[in-house]
GROMACS .gro file of C-alpha atoms in nm:
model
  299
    1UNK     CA    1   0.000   0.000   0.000
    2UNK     CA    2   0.302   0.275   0.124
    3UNK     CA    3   0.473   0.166  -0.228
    4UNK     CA    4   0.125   0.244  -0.441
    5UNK     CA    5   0.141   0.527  -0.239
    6UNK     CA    6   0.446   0.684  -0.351
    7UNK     CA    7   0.430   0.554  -0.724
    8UNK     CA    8   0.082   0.761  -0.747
    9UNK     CA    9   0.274   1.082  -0.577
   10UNK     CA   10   0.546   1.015  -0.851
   11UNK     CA   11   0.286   1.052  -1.145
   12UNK     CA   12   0.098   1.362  -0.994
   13UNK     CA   13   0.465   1.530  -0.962
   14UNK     CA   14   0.489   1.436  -1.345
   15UNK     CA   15   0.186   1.534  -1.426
   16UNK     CA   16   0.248   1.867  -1.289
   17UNK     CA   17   0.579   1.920  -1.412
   18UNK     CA   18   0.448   1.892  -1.731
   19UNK     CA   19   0.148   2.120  -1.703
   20UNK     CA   20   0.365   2.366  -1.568
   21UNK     CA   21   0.623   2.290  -1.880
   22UNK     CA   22   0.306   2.341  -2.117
   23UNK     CA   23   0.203   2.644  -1.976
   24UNK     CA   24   0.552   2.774  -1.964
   25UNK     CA   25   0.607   2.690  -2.367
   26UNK     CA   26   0.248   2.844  -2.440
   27UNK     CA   27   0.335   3.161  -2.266
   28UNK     CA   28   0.692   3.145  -2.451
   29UNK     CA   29   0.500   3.147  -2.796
   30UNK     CA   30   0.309   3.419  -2.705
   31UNK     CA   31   0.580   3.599  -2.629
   32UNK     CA   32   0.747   3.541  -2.896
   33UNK     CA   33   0.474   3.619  -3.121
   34UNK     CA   34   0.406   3.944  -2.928
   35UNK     CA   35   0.802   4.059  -2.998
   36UNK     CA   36   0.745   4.007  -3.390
   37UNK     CA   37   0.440   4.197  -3.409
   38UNK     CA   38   0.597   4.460  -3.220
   39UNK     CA   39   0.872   4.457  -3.466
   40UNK     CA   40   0.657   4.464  -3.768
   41UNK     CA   41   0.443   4.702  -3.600
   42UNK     CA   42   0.757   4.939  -3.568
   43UNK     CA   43   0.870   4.929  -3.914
   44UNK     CA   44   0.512   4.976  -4.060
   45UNK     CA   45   0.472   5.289  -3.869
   46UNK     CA   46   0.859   5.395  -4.031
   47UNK     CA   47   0.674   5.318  -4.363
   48UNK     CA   48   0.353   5.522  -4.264
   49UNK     CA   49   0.552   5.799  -4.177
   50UNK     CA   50   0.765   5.815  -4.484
   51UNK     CA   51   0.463   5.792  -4.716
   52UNK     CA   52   0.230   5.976  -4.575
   53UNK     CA   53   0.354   6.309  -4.492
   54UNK     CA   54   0.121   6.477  -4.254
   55UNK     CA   55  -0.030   6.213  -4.100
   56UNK     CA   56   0.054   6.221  -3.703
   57UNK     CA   57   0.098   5.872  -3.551
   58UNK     CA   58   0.126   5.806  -3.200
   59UNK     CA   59   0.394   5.562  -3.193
   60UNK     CA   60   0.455   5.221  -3.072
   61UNK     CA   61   0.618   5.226  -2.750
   62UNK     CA   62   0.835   4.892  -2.704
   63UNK     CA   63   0.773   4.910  -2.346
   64UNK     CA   64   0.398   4.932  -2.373
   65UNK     CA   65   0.355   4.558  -2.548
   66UNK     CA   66   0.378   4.229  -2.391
   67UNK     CA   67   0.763   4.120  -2.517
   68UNK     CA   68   0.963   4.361  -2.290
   69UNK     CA   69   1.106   4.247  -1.973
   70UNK     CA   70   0.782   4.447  -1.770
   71UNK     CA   71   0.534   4.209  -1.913
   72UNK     CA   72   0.762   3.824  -1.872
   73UNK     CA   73   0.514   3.765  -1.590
   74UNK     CA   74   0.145   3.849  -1.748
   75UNK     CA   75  -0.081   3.557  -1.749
   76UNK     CA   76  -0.121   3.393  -2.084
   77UNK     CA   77  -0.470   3.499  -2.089
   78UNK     CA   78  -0.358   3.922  -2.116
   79UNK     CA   79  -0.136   3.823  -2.313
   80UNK     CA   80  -0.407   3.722  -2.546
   81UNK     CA   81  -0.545   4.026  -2.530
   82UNK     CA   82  -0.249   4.261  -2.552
   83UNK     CA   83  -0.136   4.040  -2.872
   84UNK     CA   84  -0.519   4.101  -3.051
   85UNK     CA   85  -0.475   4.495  -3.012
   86UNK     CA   86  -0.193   4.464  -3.139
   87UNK     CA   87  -0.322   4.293  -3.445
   88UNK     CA   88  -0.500   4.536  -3.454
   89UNK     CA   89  -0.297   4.814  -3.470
   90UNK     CA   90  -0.119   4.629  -3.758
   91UNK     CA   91  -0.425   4.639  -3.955
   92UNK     CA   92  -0.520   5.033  -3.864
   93UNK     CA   93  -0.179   5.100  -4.020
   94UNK     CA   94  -0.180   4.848  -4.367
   95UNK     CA   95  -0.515   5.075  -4.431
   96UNK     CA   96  -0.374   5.350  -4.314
   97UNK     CA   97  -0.078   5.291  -4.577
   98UNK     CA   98  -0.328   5.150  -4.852
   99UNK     CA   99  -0.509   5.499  -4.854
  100UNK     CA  100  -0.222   5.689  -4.884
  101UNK     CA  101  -0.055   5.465  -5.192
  102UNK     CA  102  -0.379   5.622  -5.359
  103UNK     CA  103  -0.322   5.993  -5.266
  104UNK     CA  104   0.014   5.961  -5.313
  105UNK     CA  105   0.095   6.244  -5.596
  106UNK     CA  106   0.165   6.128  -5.994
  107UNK     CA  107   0.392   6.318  -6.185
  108UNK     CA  108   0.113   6.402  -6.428
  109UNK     CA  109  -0.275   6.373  -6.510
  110UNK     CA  110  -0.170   6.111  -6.762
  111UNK     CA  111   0.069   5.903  -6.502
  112UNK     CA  112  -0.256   5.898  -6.293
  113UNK     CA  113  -0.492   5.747  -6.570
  114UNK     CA  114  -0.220   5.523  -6.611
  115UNK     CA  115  -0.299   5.390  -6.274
  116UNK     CA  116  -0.649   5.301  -6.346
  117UNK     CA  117  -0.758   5.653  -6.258
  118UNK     CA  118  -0.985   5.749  -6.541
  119UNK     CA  119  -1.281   6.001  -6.394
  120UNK     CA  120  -1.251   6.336  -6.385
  121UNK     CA  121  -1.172   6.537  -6.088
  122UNK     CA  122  -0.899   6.676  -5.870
  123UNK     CA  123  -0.592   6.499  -5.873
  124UNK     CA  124  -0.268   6.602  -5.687
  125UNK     CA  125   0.080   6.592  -5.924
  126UNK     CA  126   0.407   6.641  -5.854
  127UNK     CA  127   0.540   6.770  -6.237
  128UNK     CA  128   0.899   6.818  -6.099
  129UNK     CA  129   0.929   6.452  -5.921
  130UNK     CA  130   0.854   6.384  -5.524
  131UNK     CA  131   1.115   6.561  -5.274
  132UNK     CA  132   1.254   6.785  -5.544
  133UNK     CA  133   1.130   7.160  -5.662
  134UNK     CA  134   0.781   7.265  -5.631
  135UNK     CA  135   0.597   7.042  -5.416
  136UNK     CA  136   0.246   6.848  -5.485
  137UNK     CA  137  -0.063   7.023  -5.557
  138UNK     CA  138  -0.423   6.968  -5.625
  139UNK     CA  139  -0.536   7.010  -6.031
  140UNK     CA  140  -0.858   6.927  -6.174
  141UNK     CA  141  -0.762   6.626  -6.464
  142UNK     CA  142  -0.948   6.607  -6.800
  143UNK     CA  143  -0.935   6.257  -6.808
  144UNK     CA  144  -1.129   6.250  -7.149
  145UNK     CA  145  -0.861   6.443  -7.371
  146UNK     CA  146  -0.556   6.284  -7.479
  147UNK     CA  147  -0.323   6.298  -7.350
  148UNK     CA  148  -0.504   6.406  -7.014
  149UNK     CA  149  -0.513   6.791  -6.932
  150UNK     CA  150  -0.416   6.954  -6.631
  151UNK     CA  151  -0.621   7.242  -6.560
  152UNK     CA  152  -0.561   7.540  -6.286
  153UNK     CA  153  -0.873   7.804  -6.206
  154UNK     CA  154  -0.841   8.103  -6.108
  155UNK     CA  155  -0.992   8.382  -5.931
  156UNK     CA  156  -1.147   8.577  -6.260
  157UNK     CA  157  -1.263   8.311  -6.487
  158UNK     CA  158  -1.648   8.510  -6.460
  159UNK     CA  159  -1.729   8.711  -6.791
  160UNK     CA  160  -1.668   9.085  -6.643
  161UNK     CA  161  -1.737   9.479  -6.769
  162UNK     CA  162  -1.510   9.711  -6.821
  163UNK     CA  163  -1.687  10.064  -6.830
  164UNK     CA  164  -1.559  10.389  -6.715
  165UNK     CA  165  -1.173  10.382  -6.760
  166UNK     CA  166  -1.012  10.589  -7.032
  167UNK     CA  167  -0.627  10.594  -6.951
  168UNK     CA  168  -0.483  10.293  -7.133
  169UNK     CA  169  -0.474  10.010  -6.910
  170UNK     CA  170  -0.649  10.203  -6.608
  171UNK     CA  171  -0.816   9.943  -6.528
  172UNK     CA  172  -0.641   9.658  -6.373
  173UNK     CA  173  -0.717   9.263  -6.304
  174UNK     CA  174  -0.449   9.075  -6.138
  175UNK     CA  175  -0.503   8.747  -6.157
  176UNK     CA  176  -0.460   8.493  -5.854
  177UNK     CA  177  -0.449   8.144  -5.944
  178UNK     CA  178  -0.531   7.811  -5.735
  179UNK     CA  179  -0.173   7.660  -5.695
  180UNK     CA  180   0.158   7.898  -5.668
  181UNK     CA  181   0.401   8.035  -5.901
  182UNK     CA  182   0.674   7.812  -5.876
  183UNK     CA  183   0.362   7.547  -5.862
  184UNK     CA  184   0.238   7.634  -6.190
  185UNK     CA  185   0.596   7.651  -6.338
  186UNK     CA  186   0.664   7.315  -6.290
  187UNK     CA  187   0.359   7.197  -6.427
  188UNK     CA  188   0.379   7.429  -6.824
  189UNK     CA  189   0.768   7.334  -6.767
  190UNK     CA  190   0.654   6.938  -6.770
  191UNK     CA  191   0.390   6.963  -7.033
  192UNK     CA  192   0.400   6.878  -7.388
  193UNK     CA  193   0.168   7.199  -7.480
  194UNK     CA  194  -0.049   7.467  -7.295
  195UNK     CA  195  -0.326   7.709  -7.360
  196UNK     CA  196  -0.541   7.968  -7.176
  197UNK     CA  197  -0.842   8.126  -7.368
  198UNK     CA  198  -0.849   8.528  -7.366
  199UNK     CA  199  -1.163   8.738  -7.494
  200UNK     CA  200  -1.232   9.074  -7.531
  201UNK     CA  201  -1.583   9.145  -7.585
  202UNK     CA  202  -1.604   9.544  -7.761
  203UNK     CA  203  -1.846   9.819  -7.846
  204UNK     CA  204  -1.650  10.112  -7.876
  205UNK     CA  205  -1.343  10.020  -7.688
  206UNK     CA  206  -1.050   9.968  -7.925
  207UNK     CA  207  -0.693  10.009  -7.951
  208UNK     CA  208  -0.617   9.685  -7.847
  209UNK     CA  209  -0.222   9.628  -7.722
  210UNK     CA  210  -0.220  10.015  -7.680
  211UNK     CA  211  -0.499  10.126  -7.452
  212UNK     CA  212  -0.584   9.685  -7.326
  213UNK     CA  213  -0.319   9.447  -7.292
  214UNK     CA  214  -0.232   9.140  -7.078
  215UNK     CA  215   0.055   9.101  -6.851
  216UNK     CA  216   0.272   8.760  -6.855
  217UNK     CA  217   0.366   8.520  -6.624
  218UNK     CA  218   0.715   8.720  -6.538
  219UNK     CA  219   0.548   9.050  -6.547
  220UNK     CA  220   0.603   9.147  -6.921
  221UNK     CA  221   0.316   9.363  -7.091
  222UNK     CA  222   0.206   9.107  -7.431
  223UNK     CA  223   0.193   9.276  -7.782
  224UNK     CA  224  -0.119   9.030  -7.890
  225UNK     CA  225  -0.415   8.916  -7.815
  226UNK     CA  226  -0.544   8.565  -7.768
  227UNK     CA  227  -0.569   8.363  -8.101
  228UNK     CA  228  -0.285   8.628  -8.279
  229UNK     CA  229   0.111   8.592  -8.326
  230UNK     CA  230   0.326   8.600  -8.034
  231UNK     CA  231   0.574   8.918  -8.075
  232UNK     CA  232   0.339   9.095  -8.288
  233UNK     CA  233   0.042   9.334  -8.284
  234UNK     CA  234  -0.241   9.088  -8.341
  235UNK     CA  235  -0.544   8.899  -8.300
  236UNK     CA  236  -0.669   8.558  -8.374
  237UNK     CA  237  -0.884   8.731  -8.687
  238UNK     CA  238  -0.556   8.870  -8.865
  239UNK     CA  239  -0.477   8.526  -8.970
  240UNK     CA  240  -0.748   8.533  -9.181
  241UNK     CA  241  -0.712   8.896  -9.286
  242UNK     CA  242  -1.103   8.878  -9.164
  243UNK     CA  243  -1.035   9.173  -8.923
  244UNK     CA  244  -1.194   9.426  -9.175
  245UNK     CA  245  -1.098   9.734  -9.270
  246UNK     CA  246  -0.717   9.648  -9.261
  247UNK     CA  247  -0.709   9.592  -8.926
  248UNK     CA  248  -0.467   9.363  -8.721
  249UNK     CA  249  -0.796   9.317  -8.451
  250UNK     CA  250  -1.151   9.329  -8.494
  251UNK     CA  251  -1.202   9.560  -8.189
  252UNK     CA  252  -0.920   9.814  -8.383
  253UNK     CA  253  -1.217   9.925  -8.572
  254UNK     CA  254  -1.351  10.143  -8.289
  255UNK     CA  255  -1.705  10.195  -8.356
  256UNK     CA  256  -1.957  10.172  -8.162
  257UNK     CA  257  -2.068   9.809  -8.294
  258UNK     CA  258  -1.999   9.500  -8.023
  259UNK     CA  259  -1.726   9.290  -8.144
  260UNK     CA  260  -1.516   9.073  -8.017
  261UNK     CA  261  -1.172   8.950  -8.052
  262UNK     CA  262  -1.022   8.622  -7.904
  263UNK     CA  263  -0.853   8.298  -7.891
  264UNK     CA  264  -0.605   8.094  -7.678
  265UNK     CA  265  -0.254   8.195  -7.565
  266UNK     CA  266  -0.023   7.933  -7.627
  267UNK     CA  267   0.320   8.031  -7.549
  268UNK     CA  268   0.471   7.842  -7.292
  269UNK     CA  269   0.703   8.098  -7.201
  270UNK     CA  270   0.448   8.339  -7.120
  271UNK     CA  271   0.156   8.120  -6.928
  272UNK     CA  272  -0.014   8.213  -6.772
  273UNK     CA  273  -0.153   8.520  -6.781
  274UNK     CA  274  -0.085   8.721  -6.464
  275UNK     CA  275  -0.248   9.019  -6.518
  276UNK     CA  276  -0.510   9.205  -6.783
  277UNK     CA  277  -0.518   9.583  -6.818
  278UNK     CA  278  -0.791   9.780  -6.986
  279UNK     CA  279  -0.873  10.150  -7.089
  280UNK     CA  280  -1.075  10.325  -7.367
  281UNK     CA  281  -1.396  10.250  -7.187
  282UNK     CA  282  -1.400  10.604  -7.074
  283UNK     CA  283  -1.718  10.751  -7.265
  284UNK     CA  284  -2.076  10.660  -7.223
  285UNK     CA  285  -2.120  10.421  -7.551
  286UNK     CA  286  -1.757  10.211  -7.473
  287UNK     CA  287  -1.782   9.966  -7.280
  288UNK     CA  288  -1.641   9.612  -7.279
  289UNK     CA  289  -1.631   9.251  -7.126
  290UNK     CA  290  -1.323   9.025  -7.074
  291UNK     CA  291  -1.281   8.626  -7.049
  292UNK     CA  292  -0.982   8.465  -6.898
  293UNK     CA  293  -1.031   8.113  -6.926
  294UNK     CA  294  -0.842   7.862  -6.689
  295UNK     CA  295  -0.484   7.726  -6.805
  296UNK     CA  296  -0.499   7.408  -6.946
  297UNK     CA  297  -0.175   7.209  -6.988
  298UNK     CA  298  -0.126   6.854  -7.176
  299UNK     CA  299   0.095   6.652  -6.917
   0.00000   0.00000   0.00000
């Protein structure tokens, strides 16, 4: 009986050993699986950071997870849960990551549609490459041209009088665009072609490139109007010699019979148009309207 005794003590000591051995090599795996994800954790949020400038990320503290020397001793069972918010901090950041591969900037309208982006809408590009020059900005694409277009609005795109202002270009529209200078350089430097559509609606108010001219990009005043010869004194109807009456513009005829003259500006060198200046609207019967489309760049 005493030796039935001690051979049953043996096997509970056994017994125990080895649940105590399990338990030890199930907390171990935890553990271990705690430091990885803690690891990968880590360098995801490196990656976040890198990619998605802007975004603020409270970071992974090592100390905070199960793995560091503070947590050896938590029961398997918060362990469990520590390792599931965890996971679940992984997957906030892979989405996190996801969305941002999709805002990330394109070099062009085109480089976007390229990407399976084919809807029109506001895109942001980076024409001078990521890191270097101008930085990103927002453009609405023209998915439905080809190549794409890039276009930038402005502040005075509305059809608007002129009436009361003799002097020659008295009256004065500076133009304020929706993207910067350097911005917009970057962009007509990158493209293949731009245009920006200038109108000059006229009853009486001539003398175009003498009294009403536009003002370029680098602040030069423009001999022509939209539509006519870059360097010269014209309009879009010289062309055609359909100006009447000799005339290098329609609007040069002066009379008191609306008219218009227009077309797009397609210099590079000179888009876009910074300023307009206007005059000869001084007596009652002159008057006049102006159109400054947006600029429009194939990229």
């Amino acid at each position: 009986m005493a030796r039935l005794v001690r051979v049953l003590s043996v096997l509970i000591t056994l017994v125990c050993l080895g649940s105590y051995a399990d338990a030890n090599t199930s907390v171990a795996a935890k553990l271990l699986k705690a430091d990885r994800l803690l690891s990968d954790i880590i360098a995801l949020e490196g990656v976040v950071a890198q990619k998605c400038p802007g975004v603020v990320l409270e970071m992974v503290s090592p100390a905070g997870y199960p793995g560091s020397g503070k947590w050896r001793s938590l029961l398997s069972i918060y362990l469990d849960f520590k390792i599931k918010r965890m996971e679940q901090r992984f997957k906030k950041l892979w989405k996190l990551l996801t969305q941002c591969e999709k805002l990330r900037p394109e070099i062009s309208c085109s480089k976007w549609k390229e990407r399976g982006f084919v809807k029109n809408g506001v895109y942001r590009i980076d024409p001078d490459g990521l890191h270097r020059g101008a930085p990103a900005f927002h453009v609405y694409c023209d998915m439905a041209t080809s190549p794409p277009t890039a276009v930038v609005h402005h502040d005075r795109e509305k059809k608007t009088q002129v009436k009361g202002y003799e002097a020659a270009g008295s009256f004065r529209v500076p133009v304020t665009y929706n993207a910067t200078k350097t911005e917009i350089a970057a962009m007509v430097k990158a493209s293949s072609s731009c245009r920006q559509l200038l109108r000059w609606d006229c009853k009486g108010a001539g003398s175009l490139t003498s009294y009403t001219w536009w003002v370029s990009c680098d602040g030069a005043k423009m001999s022509y109007w939209g539509g006519g010869e870059p360097g010269k004194y014209t309009c879009a109807c010289q062309k055609s010699n359909a100006c009447g009456k000799g005339k290098t513009c329609n609007c040069n005829n002066n009379d008191y019979v609306w008219r218009y003259d227009g077309g797009y500006l397609m210099d590079k060198n000179t888009l876009p148009v910074s300023e307009l200046r206007f005059g000869d609207t001084g007596d009652n019967n002159e008057e006049g309207y102006y159109t400054l489309g947006p600029l429009r760049c194939n990229n």
